[in-house]
CSV table of C-alpha atoms in Angstrom, one decimal:
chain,number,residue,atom,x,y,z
H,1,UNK,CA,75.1,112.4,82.4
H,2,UNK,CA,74.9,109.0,84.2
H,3,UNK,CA,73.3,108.2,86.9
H,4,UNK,CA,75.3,109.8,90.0
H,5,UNK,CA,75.9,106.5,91.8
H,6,UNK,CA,77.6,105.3,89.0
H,7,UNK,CA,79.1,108.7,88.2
H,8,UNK,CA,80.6,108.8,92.2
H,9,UNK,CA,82.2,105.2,92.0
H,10,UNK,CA,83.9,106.3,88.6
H,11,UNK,CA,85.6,109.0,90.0
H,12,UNK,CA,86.2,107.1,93.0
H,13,UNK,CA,88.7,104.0,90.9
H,14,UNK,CA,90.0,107.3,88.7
H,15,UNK,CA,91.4,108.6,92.1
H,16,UNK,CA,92.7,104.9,93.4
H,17,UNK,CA,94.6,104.1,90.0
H,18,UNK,CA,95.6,107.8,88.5
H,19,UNK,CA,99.2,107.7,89.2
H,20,UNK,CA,98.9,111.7,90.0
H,21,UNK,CA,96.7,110.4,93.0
H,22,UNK,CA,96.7,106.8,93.6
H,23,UNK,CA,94.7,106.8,97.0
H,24,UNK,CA,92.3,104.5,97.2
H,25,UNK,CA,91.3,104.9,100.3
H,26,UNK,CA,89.6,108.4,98.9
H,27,UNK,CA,85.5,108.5,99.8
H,28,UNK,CA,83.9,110.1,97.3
H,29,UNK,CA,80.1,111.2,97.5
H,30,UNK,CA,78.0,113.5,95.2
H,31,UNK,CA,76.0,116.1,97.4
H,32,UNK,CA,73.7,118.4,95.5
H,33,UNK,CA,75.8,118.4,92.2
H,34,UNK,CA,79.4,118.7,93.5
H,35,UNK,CA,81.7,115.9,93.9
H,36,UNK,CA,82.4,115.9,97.6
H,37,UNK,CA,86.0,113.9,98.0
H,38,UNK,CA,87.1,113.1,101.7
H,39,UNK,CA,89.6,111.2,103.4
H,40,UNK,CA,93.5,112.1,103.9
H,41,UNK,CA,96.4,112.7,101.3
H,42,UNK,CA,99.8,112.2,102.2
H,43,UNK,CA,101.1,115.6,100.8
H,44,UNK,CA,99.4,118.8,99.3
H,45,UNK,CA,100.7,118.2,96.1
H,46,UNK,CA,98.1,114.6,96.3
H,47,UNK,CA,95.6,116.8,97.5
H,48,UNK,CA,95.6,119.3,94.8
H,49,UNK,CA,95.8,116.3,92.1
H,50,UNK,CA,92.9,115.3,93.3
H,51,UNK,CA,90.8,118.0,91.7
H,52,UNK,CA,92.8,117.8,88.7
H,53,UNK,CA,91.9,114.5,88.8
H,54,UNK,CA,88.2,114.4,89.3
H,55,UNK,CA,87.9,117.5,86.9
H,56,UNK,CA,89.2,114.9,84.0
H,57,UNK,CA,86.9,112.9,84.7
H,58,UNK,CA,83.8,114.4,86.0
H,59,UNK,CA,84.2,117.5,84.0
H,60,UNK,CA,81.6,120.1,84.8
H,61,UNK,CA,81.6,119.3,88.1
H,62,UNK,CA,82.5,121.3,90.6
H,63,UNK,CA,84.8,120.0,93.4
H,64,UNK,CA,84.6,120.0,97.2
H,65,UNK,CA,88.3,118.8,97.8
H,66,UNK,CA,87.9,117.8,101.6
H,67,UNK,CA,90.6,115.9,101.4
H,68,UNK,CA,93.3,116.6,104.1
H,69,UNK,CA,96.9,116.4,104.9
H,70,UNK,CA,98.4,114.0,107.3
H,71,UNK,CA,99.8,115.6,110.3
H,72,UNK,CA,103.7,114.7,110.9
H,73,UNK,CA,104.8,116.7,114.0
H,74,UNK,CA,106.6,115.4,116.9
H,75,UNK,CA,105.0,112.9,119.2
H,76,UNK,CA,103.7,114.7,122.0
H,77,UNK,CA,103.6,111.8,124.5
H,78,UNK,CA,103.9,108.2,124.5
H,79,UNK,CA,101.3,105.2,125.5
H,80,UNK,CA,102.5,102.5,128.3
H,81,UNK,CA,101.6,99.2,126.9
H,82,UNK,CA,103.2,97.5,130.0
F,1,UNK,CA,111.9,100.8,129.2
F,2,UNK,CA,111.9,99.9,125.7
F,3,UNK,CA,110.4,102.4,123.4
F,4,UNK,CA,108.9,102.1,120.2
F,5,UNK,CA,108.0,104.6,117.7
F,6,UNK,CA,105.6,103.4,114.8
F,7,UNK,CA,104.0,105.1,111.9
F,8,UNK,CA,102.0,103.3,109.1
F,9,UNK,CA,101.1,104.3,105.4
F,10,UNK,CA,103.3,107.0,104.7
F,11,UNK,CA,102.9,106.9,101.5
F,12,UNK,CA,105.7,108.6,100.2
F,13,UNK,CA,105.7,109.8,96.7
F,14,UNK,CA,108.7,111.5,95.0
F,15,UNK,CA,107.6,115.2,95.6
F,16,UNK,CA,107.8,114.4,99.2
F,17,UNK,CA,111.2,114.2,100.4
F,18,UNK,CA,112.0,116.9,102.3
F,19,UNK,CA,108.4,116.3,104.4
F,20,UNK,CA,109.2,112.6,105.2
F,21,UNK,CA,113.1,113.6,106.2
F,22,UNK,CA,111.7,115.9,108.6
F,23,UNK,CA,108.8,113.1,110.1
F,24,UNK,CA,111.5,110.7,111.2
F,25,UNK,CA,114.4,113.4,112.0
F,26,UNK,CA,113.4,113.5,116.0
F,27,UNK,CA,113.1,109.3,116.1
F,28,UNK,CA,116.4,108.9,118.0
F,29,UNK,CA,115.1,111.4,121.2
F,30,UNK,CA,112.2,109.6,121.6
F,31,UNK,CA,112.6,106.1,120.4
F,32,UNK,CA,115.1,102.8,120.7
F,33,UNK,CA,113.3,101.2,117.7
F,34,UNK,CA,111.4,102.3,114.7
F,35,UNK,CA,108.6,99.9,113.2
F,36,UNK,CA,107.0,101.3,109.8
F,37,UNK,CA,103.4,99.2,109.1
F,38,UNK,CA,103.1,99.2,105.5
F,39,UNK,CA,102.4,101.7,102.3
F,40,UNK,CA,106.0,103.0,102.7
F,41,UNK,CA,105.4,104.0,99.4
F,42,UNK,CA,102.8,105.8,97.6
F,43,UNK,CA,102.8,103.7,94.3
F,44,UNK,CA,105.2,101.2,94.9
F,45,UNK,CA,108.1,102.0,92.7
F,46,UNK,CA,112.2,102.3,93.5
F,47,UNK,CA,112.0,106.1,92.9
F,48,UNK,CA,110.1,106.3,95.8
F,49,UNK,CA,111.6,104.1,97.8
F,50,UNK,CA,114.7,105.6,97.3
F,51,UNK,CA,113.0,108.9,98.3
F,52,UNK,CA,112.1,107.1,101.6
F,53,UNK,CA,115.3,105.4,102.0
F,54,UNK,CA,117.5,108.8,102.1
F,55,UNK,CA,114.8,110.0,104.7
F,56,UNK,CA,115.9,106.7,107.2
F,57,UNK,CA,119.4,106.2,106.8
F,58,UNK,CA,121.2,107.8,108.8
F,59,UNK,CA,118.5,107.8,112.3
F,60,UNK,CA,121.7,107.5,114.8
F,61,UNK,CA,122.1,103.6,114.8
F,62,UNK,CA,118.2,103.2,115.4
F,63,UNK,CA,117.3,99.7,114.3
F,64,UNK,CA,114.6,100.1,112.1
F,65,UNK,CA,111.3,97.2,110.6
F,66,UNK,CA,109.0,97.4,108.6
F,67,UNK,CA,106.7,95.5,106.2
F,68,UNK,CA,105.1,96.4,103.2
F,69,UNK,CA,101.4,97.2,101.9
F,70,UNK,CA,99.3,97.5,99.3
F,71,UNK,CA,100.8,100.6,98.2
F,72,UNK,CA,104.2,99.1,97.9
F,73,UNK,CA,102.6,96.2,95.6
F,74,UNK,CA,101.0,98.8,92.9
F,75,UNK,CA,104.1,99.0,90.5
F,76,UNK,CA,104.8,95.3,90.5
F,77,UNK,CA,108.9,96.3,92.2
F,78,UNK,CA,108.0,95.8,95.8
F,79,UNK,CA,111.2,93.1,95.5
F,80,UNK,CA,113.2,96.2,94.2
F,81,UNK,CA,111.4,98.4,96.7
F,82,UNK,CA,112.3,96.4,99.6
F,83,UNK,CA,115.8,96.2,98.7
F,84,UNK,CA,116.6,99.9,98.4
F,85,UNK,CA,115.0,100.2,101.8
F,86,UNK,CA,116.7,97.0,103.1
F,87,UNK,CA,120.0,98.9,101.7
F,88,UNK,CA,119.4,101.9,103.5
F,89,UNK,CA,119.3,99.8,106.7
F,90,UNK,CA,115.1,99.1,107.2
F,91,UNK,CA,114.7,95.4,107.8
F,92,UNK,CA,111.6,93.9,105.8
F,93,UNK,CA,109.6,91.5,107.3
F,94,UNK,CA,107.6,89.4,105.2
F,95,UNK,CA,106.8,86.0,107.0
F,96,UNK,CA,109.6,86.8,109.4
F,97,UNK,CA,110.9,87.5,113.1
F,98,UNK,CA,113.8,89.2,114.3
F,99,UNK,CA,115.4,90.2,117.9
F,100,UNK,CA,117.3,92.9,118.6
F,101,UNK,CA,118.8,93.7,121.8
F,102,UNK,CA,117.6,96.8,123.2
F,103,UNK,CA,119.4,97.5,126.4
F,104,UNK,CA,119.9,94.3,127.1
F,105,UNK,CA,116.5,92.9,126.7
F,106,UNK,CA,116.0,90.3,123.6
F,107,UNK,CA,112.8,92.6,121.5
F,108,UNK,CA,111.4,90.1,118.5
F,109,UNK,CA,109.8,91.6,116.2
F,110,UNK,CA,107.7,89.3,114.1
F,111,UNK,CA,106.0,90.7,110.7
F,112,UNK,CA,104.3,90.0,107.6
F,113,UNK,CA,101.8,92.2,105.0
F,114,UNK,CA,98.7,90.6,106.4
F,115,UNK,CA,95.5,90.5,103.6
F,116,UNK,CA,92.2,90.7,103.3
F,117,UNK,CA,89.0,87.9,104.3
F,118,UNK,CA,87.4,89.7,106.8
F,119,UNK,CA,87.0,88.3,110.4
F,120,UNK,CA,85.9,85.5,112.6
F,121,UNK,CA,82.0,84.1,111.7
F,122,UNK,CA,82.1,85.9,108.6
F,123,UNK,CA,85.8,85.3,106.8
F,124,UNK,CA,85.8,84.5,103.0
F,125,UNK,CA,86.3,80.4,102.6
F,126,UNK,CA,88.7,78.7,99.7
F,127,UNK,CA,85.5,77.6,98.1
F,128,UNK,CA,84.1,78.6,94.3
F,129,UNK,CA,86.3,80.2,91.7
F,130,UNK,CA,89.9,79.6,91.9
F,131,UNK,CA,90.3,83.4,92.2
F,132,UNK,CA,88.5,83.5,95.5
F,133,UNK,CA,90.6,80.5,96.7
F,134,UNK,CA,93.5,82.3,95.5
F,135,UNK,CA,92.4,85.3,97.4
F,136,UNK,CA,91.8,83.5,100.8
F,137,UNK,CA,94.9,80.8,100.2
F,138,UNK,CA,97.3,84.2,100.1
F,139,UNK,CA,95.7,85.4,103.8
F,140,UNK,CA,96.5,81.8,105.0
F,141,UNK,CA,99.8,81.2,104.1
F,142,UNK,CA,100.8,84.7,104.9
F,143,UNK,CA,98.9,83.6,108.7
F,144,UNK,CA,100.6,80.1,108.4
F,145,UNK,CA,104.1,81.8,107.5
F,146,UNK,CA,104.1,84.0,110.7
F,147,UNK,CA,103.2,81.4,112.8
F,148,UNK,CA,106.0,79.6,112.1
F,149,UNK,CA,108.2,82.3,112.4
F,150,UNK,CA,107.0,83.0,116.1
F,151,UNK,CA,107.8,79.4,116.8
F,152,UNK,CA,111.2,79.9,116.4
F,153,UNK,CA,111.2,83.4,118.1
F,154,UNK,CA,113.3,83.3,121.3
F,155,UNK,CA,112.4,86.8,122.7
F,156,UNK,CA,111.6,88.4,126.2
F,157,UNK,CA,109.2,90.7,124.7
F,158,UNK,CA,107.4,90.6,121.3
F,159,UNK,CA,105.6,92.9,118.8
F,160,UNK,CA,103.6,92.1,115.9
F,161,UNK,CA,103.9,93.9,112.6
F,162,UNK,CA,101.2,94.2,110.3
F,163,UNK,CA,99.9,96.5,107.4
F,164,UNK,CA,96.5,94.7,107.3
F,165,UNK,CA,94.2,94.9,110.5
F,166,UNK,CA,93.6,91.9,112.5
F,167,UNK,CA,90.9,92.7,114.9
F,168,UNK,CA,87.5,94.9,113.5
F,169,UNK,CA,87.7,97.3,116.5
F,170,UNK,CA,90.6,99.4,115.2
F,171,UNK,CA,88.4,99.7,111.8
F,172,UNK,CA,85.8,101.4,113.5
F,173,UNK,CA,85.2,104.4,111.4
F,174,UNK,CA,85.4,102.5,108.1
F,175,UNK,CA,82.8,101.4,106.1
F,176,UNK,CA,81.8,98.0,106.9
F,177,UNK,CA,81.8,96.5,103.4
F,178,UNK,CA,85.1,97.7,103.5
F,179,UNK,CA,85.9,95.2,106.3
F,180,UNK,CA,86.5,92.1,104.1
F,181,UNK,CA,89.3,94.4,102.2
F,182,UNK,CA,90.9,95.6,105.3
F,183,UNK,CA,92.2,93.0,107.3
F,184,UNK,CA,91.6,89.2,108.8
F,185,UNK,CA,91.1,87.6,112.0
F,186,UNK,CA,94.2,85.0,111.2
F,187,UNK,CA,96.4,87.3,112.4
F,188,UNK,CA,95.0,88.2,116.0
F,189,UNK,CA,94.4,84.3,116.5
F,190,UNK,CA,98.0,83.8,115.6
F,191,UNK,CA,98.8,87.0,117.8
F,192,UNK,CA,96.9,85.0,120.9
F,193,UNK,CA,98.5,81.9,120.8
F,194,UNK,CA,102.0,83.5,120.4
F,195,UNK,CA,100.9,85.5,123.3
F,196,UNK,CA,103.3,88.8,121.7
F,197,UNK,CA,103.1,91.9,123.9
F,198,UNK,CA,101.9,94.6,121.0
F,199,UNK,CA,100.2,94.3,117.3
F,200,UNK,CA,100.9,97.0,115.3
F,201,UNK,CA,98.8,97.9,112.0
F,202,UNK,CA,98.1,100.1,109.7
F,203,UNK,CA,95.8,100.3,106.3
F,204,UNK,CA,92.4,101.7,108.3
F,205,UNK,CA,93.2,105.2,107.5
F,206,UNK,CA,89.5,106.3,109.1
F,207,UNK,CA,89.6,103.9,111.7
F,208,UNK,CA,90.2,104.2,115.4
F,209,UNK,CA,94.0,103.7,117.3
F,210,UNK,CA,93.2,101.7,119.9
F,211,UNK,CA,91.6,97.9,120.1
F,212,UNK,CA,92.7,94.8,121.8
F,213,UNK,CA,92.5,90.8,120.4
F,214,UNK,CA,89.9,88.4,121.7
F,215,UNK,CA,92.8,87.2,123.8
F,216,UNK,CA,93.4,90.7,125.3
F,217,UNK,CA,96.7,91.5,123.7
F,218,UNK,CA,96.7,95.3,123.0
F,219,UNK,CA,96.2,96.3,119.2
F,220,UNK,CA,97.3,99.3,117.6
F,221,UNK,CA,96.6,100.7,114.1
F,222,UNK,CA,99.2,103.7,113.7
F,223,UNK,CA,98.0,104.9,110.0
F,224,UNK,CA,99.2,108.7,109.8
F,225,UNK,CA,95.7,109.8,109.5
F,226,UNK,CA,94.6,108.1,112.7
F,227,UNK,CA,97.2,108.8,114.7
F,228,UNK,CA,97.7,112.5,113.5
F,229,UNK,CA,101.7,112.8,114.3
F,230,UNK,CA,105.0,111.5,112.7
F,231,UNK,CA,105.1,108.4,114.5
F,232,UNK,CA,103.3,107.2,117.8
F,233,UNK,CA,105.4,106.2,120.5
F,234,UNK,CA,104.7,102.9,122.6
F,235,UNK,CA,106.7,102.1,125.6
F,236,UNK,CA,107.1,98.0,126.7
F,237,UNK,CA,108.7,97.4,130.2
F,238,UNK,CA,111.8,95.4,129.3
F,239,UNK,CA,111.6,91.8,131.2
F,240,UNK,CA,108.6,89.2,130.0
F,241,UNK,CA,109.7,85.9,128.9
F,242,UNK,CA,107.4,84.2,126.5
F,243,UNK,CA,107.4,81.3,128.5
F,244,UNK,CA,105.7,83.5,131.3
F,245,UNK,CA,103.4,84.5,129.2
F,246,UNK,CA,101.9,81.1,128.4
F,247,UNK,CA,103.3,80.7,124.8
F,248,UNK,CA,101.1,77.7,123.4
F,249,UNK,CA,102.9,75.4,120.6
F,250,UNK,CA,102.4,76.7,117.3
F,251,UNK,CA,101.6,74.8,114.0
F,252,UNK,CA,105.3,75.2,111.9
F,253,UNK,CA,105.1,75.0,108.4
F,254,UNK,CA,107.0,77.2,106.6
F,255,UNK,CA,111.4,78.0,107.7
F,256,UNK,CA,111.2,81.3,109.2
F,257,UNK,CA,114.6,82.9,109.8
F,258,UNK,CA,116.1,85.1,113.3
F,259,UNK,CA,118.6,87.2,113.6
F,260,UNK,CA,120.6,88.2,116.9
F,261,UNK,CA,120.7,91.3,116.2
F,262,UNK,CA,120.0,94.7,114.5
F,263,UNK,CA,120.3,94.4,110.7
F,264,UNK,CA,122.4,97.4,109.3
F,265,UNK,CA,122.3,97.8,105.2
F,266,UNK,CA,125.2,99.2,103.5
């Protein structure tokens, strides 16, 4: 196995450029073993690829997918600018 | 009151239609205008567009901007992808300003993608390989382009449209070697001596809302994941000429092209 900071940024340009994920904007650290992935997907369906994703890659691996969906309620207010 | 709703990186993909039709279904109780700051698309291609498209067209006559990101570059079609939107009635803005009338007062909206280079005492140079010039010559033309286009803006009040940041304080929460990536300093100093009333960004999505230019104008990044909603809403009182706010005289370069009023595709 390579070392893990090479390991971590290879997962991270898998989960930039694999079309299932395409979020480069992903963090991706490894804690203790496990591939710890954070930052926010636009739908569940991205967020669930993302484990698909790192399991390709980093098979073995277990995943700590804290990745989370945008919220896309209402506005609950607005901001005066002037 | 003029009211603006804005919402950056959506990042729609195809599976997502149904979740970005209901994100923009309540713009016309809360909004007059809707300004979308970049990554419209998750990967950049028509399909999706076309996804976000159907989502926007039919908003009850609001006029609706936007300019693309790095997102909507990834396939190579961002020309196809911001003619499907342009189509369904979203106006791109690349290098550009526009007014609309919004209750009688003239609102100019002036956008362009922004890039990378990072920020004053520390921004990449033109110097060394030609791919680093060509990286920093891109920022300044795109910089040089906007600035001529808010020369020829005639508008009572003014908002700036970006995907990139221009200031580091709405970055805060990123990593700092990410700074160079996400944004430049062009666009706030352009911002300043336009003296516009708002900067919109996106791209930052674990960076902070709220920041303001080294001029004082008030900076917003409205990424999804900061702001946490649909679409912020921002509110401008209508009457401000430019002239009463001090516009300087800018440095024209490039033709940049106005409109008098909302753009409606077919």
């Amino acid at each position: 196995m390579p070392e893990p900071q090479y390991e971590r940024e290879r997962i991270r340009q898998a989960l930039a450029t694999d079309p299932r994920v395409g979020e480069p904007e992903l963090s991706v650290d490894i804690v203790a073993g496990r591939v710890l992935v954070q930052g926010s997907a636009p739908t569940s369906e991205v967020r669930v690829a993302v484990e698909e994703v790192v399991a390709e890659v980093a098979p073995g691996m277990a995943v700590d997918n804290q990745v989370t969906v945008a919220a896309a309620h209402e506005p609950s207010g607005e901001e005066a600018i002037g | 009151m003029i009211r603006i709703a804005a919402v950056g990186d959506v990042h729609c993909g195809l599976e997502a239609a149904e979740q970005v039709r209901a994100q923009f279904r309540s713009v016309p109780d809360h909004a007059d205008v809707l300004l979308l700051a970049g990554d419209l698309t998750r990967l950049g291609t028509p399909a999706e567009a076309h996804v976000l498209a159907d989502a926007l067209r039919d908003l009850d006559g609001v006029p609706i901007a936007a300019v693309l990101g790095n997102h909507d570059h990834q396939s190579d079609r961002h020309e196809a992808v911001a003619s499907i939107l342009d189509a369904a009635g979203v106006r791109i803005l690349e290098g550009e300003a526009i007014v609309w009338d919004v209750g009688g007062t003239r609102l100019g909206i002036a956008g362009t993608k922004g890039f990378g280079g990072g920020f004053e005492g520390t921004h990449a140079t033109a110097f060394g390989e030609p791919e680093m010039k060509a990286f920093v010559q891109h920022t300044f033309g795109l910089a040089e382009r906007l600035d001529a286009a808010l020369a020829g803006l005639e508008a009572e009040r003014t908002v700036l449209l970006l995907h990139y940041a221009p200031i580091r304080e709405t970055l805060a929460g990123e990593p700092r070697e990410l700074f160079p990536f996400l944004g430049s300093y062009l666009f706030a100093e352009v911002a300043d001596r336009h003296r516009v009333d708002l900067v919109l960004h996106g791209h930052a999505h674990r960076g902070t809302e709220r920041g303001r230019t080294p001029g004082g104008i008030p900076v917003r990044n409205v990424a999804q994941s900061v702001i946490q909603q649909g679409y912020a809403v921002y509110t401008l009182e209508p009457a401000r000429t430019r002239a009463d706010a001090g516009a300087t005289v800018p440095r024209p370069s490039v033709a940049a092209s106005s409109e008098s009023g909302p753009r409606r595709g077919a």
